[in-house]
CSV table of C-alpha atoms and ligand atoms in Angstrom, one decimal:
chain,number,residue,atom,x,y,z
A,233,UNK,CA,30.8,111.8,129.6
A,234,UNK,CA,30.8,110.1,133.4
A,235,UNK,CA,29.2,106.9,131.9
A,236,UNK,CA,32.5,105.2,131.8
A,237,UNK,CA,34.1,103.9,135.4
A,238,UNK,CA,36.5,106.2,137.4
A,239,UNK,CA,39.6,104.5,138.1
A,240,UNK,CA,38.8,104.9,141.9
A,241,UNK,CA,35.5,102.7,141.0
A,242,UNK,CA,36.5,100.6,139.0
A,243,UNK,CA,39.5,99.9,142.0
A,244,UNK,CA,36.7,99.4,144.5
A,245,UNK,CA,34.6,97.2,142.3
A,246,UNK,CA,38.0,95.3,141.7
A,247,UNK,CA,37.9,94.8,145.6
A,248,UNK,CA,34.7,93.7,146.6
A,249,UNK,CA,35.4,90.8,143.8
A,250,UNK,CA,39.0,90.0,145.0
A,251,UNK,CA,38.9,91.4,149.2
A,252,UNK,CA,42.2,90.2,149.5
A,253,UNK,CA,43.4,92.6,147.5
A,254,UNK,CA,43.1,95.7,149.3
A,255,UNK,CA,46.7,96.4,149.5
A,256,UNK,CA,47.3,96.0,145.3
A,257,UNK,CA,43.9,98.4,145.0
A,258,UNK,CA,45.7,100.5,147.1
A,259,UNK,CA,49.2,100.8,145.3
A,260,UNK,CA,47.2,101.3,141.8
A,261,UNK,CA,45.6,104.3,143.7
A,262,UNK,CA,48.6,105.9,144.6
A,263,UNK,CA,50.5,105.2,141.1
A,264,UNK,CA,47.7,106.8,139.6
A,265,UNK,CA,48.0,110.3,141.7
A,266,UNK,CA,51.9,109.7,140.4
A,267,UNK,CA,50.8,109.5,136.9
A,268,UNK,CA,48.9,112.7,137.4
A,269,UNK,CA,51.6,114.4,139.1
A,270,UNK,CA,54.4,113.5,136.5
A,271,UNK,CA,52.2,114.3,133.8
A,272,UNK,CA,51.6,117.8,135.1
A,273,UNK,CA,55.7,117.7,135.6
A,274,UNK,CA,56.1,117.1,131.5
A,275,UNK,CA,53.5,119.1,130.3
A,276,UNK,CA,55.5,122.0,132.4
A,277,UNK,CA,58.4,121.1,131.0
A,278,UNK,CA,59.0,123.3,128.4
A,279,UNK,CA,57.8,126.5,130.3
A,280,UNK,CA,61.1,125.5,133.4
A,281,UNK,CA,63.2,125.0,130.5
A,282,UNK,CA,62.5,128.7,129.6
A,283,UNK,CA,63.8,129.4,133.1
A,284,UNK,CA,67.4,127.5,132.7
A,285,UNK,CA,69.0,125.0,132.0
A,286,UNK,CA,69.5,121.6,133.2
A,287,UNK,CA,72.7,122.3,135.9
A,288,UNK,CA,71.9,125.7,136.2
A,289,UNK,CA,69.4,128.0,138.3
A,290,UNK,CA,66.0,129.0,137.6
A,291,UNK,CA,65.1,132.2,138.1
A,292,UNK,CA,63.8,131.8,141.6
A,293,UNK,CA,67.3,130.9,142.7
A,294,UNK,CA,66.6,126.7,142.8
A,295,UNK,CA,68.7,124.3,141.3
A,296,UNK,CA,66.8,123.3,137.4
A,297,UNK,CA,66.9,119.4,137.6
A,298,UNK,CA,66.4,117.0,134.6
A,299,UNK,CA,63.1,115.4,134.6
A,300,UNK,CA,64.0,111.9,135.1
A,301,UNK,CA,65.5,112.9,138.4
A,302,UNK,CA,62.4,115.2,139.3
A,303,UNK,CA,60.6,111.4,138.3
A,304,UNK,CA,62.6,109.6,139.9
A,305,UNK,CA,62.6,111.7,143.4
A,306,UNK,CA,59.1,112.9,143.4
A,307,UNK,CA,57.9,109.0,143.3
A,308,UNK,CA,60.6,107.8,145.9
A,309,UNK,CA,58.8,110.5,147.8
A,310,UNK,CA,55.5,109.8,147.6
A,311,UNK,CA,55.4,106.3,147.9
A,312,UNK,CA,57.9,106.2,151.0
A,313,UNK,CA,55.1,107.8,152.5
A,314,UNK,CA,52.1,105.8,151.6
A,315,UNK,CA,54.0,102.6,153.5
A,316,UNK,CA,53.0,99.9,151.0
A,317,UNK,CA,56.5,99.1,149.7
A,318,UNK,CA,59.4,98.0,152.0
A,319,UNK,CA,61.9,98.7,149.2
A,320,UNK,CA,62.0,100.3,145.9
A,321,UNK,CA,64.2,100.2,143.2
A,322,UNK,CA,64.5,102.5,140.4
A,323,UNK,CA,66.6,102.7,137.1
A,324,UNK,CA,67.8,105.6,138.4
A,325,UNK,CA,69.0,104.2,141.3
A,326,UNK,CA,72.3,101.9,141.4
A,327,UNK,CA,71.3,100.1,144.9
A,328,UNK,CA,67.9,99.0,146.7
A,329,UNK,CA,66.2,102.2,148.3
A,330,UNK,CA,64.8,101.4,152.0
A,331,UNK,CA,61.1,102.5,152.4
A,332,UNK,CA,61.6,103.7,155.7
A,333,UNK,CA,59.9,103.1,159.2
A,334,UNK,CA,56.4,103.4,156.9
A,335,UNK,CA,57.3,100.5,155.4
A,336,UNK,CA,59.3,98.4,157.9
A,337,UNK,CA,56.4,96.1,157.8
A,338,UNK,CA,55.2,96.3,154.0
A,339,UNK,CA,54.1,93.3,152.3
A,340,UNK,CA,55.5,94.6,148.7
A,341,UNK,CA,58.4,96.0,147.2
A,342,UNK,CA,58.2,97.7,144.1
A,343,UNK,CA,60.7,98.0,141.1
A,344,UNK,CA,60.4,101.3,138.4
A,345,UNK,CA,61.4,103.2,135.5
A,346,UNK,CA,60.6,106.7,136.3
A,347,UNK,CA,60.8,108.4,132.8
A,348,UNK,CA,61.6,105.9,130.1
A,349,UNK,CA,62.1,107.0,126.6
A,350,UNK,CA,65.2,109.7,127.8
A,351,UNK,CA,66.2,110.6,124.2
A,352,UNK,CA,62.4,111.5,123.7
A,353,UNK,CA,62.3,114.0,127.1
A,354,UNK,CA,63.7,117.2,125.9
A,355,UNK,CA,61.7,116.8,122.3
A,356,UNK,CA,58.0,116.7,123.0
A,357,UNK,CA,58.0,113.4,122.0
A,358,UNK,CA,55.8,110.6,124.4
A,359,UNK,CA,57.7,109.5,127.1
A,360,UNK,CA,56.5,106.7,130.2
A,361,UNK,CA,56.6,105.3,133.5
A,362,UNK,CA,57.0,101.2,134.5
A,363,UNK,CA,56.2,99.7,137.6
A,364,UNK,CA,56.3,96.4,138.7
A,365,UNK,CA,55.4,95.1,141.8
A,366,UNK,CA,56.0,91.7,143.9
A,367,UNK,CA,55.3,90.3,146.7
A,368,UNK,CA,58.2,91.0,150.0
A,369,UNK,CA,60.2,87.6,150.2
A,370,UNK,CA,60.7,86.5,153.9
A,371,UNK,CA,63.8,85.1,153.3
A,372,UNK,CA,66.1,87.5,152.8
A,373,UNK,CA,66.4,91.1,154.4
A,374,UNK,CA,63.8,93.5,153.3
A,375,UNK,CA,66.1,95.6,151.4
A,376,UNK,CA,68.8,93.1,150.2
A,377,UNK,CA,68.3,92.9,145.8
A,378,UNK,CA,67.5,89.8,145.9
A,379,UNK,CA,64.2,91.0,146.8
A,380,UNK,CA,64.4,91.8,143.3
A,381,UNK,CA,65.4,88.1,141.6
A,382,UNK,CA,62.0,87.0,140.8
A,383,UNK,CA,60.2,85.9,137.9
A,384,UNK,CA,58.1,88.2,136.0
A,385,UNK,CA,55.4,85.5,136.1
A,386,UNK,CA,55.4,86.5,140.0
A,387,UNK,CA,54.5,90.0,139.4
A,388,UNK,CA,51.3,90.3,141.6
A,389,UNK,CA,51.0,94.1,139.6
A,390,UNK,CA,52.7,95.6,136.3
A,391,UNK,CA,52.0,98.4,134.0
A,392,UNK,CA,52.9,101.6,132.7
A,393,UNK,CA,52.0,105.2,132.3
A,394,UNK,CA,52.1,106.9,129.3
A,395,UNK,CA,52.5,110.5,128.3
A,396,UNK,CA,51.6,111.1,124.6
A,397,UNK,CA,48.8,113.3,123.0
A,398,UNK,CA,46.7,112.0,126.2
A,399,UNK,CA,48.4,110.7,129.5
A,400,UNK,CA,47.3,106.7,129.6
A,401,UNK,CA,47.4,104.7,132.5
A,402,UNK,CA,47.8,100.8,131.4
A,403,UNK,CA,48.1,98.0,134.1
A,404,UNK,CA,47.0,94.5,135.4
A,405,UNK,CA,46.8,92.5,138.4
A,406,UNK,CA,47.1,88.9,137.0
A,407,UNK,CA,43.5,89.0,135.5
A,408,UNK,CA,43.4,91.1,132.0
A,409,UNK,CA,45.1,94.5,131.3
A,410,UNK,CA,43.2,98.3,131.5
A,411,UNK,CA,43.7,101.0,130.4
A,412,UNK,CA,42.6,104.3,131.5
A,413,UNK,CA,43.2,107.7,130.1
A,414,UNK,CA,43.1,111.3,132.0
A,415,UNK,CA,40.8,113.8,131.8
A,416,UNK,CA,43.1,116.4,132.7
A,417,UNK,CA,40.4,119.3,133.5
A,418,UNK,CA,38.4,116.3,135.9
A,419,UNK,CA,41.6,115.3,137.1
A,420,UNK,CA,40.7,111.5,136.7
A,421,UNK,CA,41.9,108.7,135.5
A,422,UNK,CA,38.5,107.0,133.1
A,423,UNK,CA,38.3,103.8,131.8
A,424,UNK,CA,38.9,103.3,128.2
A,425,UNK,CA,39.8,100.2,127.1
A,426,UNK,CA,38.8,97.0,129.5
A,427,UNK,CA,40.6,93.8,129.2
A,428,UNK,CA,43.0,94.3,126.0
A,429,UNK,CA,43.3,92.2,123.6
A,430,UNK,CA,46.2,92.3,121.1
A,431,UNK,CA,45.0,92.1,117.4
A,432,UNK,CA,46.5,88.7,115.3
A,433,UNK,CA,47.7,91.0,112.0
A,434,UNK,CA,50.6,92.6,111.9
A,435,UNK,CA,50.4,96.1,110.5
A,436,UNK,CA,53.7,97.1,111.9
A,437,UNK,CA,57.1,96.0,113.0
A,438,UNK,CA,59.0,98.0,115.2
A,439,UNK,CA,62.9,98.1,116.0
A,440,UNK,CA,65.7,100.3,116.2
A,441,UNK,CA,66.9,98.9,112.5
A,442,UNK,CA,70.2,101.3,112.3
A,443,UNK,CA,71.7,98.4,114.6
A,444,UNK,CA,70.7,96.1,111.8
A,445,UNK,CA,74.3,94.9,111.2
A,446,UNK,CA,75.0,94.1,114.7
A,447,UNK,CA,71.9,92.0,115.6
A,448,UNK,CA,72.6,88.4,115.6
A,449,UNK,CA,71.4,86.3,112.2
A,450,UNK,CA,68.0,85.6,113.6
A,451,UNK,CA,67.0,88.6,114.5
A,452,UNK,CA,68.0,89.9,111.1
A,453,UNK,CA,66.2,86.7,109.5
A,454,UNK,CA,63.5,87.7,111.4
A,455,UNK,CA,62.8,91.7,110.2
A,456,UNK,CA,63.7,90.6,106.4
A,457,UNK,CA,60.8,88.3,106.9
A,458,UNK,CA,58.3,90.6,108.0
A,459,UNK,CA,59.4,93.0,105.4
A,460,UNK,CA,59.5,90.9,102.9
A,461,UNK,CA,56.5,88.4,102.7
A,462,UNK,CA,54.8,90.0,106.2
A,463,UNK,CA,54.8,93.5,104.7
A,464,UNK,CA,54.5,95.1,107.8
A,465,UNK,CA,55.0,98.6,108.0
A,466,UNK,CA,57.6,100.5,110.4
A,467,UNK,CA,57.1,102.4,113.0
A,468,UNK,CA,59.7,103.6,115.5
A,469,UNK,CA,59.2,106.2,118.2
A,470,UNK,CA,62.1,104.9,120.6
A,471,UNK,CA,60.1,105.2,123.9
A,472,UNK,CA,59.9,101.6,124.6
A,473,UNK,CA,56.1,102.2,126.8
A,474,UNK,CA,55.1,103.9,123.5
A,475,UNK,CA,56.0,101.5,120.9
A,476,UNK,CA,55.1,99.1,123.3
A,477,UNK,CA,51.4,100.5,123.7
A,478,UNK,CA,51.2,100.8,120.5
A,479,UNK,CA,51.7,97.1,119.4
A,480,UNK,CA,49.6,96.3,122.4
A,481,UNK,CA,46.9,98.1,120.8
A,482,UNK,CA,47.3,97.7,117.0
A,483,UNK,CA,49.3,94.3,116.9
A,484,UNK,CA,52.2,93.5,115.1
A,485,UNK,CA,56.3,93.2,116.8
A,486,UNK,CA,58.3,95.7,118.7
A,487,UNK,CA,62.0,94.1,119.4
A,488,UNK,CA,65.0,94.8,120.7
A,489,UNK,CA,67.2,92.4,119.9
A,490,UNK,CA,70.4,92.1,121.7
A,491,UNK,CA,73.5,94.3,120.0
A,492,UNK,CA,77.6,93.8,119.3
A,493,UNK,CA,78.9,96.6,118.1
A,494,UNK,CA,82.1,95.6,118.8
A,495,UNK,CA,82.3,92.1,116.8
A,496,UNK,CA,83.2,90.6,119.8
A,497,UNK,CA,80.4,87.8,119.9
A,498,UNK,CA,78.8,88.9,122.8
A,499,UNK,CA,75.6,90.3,122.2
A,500,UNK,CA,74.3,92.2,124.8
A,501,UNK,CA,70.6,93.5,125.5
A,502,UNK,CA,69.6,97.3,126.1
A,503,UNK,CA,66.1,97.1,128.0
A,504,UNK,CA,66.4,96.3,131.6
A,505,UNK,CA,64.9,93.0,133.0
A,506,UNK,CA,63.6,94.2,136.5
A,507,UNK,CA,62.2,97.7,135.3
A,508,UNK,CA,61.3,97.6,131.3
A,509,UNK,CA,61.1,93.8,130.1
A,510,UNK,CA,59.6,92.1,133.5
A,511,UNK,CA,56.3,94.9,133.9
A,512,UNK,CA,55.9,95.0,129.6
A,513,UNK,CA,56.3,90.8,129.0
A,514,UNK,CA,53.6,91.0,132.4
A,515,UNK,CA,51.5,92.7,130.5
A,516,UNK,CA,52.0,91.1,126.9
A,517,UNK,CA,51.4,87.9,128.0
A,518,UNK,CA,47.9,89.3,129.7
A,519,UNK,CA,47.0,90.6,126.6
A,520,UNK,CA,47.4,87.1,124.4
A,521,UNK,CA,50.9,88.0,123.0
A,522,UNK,CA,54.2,86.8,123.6
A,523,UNK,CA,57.9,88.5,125.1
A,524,UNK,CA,61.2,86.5,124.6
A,525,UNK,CA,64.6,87.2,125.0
A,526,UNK,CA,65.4,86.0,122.0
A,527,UNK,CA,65.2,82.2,123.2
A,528,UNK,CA,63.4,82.4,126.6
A,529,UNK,CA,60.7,83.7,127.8
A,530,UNK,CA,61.0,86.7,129.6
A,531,UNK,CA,58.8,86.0,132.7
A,532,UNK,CA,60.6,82.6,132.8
A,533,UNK,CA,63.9,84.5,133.7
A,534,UNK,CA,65.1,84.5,137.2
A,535,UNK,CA,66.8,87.7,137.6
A,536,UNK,CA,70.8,87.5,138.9
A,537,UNK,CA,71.4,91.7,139.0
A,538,UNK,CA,69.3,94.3,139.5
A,539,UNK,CA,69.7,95.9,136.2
A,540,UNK,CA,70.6,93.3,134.4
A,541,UNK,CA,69.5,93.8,130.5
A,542,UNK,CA,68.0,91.5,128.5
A,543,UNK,CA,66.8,91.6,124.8
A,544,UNK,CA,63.5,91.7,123.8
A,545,UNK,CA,61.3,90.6,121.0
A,546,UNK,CA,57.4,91.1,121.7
A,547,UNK,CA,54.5,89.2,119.2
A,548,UNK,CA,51.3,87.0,118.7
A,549,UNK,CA,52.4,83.5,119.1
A,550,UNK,CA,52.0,82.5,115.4
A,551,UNK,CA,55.1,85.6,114.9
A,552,UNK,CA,57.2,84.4,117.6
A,553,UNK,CA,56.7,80.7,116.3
A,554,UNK,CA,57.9,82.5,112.8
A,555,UNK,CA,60.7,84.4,115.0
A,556,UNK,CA,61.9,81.2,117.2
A,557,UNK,CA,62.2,79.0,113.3
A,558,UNK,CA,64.1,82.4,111.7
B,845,AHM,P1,66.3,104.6,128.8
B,845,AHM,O1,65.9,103.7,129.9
B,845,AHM,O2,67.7,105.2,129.0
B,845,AHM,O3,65.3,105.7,128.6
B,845,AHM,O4,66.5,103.7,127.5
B,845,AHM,C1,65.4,102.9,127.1
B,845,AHM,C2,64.9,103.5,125.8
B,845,AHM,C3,63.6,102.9,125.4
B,845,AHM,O5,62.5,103.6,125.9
B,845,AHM,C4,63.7,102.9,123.9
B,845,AHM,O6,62.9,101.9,123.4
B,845,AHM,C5,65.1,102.7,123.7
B,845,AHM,O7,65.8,103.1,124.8
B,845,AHM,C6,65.6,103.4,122.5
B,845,AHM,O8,66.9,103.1,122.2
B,845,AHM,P2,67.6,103.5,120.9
B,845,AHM,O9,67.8,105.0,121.0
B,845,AHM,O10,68.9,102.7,120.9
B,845,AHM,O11,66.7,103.1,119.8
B,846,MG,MG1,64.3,102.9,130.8
């Protein structure tokens, strides 16, 4: 025990090698003490739930809110505070939040998912957090979207936190992906797995396959494929930071391919560019593996809408080749 880094040392050997990043070792600081915080949030979950109901009053009088929002406030809180952000957006947010007079000045604005995986909250089953960050554009107002409509390729941080059987911080500033994982009793975020690779083989495909019907013909070229000759197995949890982390880990495809339920011919992605596909594809592509849209891809895509969705399809090169010729 203690022979692996801390995240606060690995942060500060991180700095003395790259000085000019003192504000990005910073951020990844604070994220981290909001990983620990929401972590504590979910593992309480069920014992506030005993108290009341979501839109009802807990025993002490106060209103019981549902976790995404307790996410979603708790980090506008925290990080209006630290002043490294001049604005913030959030999935659960329809417009661009203003930092505040901490961050009239900030060099970064910073784009999240609070609790991804909503289905999964009230069940026990793992849920995450995104964040991406870029760089403040000078050119438009510090809190006008646009701030927003970059590429993923211009994410100067990404990752994810994710709470499953152990809370697992995941992230990269351009120069490999980590990932830590949280001693709970030390309250510390440890290293455990540097510079992550993601394995060639394909043990497992992953989709949401009751949409099967509506996907468009590639896509559904593409899974009868890796069932049929690939011989992947599936797995599904429907948290897109656990599915994720586990193809990161283990190899293989998570998708999620644009849907039309409707037969109209307009097939429409669920995952949101700025705050699920941007941070993940960030991250992918650090790790040796691949994130389209379906044609383009993903950190190619200039962002027109602040949640504008996009499809996704993550794997090694050789499967997307397979996937781009299905
Ligand atoms: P959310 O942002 O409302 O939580 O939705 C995103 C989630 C992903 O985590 C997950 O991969 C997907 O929705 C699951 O969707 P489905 O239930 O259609 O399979
Ligand atoms: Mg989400």
């Amino acid at each position: 025990m203690l022979q692996t880094p801390t995240l606060t040392q690995y942060l500060l050997r991180h700095l003395s090698a790259h000085p000019d990043q003192k504000g990005l070792t910073m951020i990844m600081s604070d994220i981290a003490v909001i990983g620990k915080a929401l972590s504590r949030e979910i593992n309480r979950a069920g014992l506030i739930n005993i108290f009341g109901l979501v839109g009802m009053t807990n025993i002490q009088g106060e209103q019981v809110h549902k976790l995404d929002q307790i996410a979603n406030q708790l980090t506008k809180d925290y990080l209006r505070q630290t002043g490294h952000f001049s604005a913030l957006s959030s999935e659960e947010e329809d417009g661009v939040v203003d930092m505040g007079e901490y961050g009239k000045d900030a060099r970064y604005v910073i784009a999240f998912d609070p609790l991804d995986g909503s289905s999964n909250i009230d069940v026990n089953v793992s849920i995450g957090t995104i964040f991406s960050v870029h760089t403040r554009r000078d050119d438009v107002e510090r809190t006008d979207e646009k701030q927003f409509f970059q590429t993923g390729r211009s994410q100067v941080l990404a990752g994810y936190i994710l709470y499953g059987s152990s809370t697992v911080l995941v992230f990269s500033f351009g120069d490999g992906v980590h990932e830590f994982t949280l001693d709970q009793g030390l309250g510390e975020f440890l290293l455990s797995t540097e510079r992550i690779q993601m394995p060639e083989k394909c043990p497992y495909y992953s989709v949401n396959e009751g949409n099967y019907d509506y996907f468009p013909q590639r896509d559904r070229a593409f899974i009868d494929y890796l069932k049929a000759e690939n011989k992947c197995d599936l797995r599904y949890i429907g948290s897109a930071v656990a599915d994720f982390h586990r193809t990161l880990k283990k190899g293989g495809v998570f998708m999620y391919p644009a849907i039309d339920k409707d037969g109209t011919g307009h097939y429409k992605g669920k995952y949101r560019l700025n705050f699920e596909n941007k941070p993940m594809a960030f991250l992918a592509e650090q790790a040796g593996a691949v994130v389209l849209d379906g044609e383009r891809n993903i950190l190619d895509i200039e962002p027109t809408a602040l949640h504008q969705r996009a499809a996704f399809v993550m794997g090694s090169k050789a499967m997307i080749n397979h996937y781009l010729t299905s």
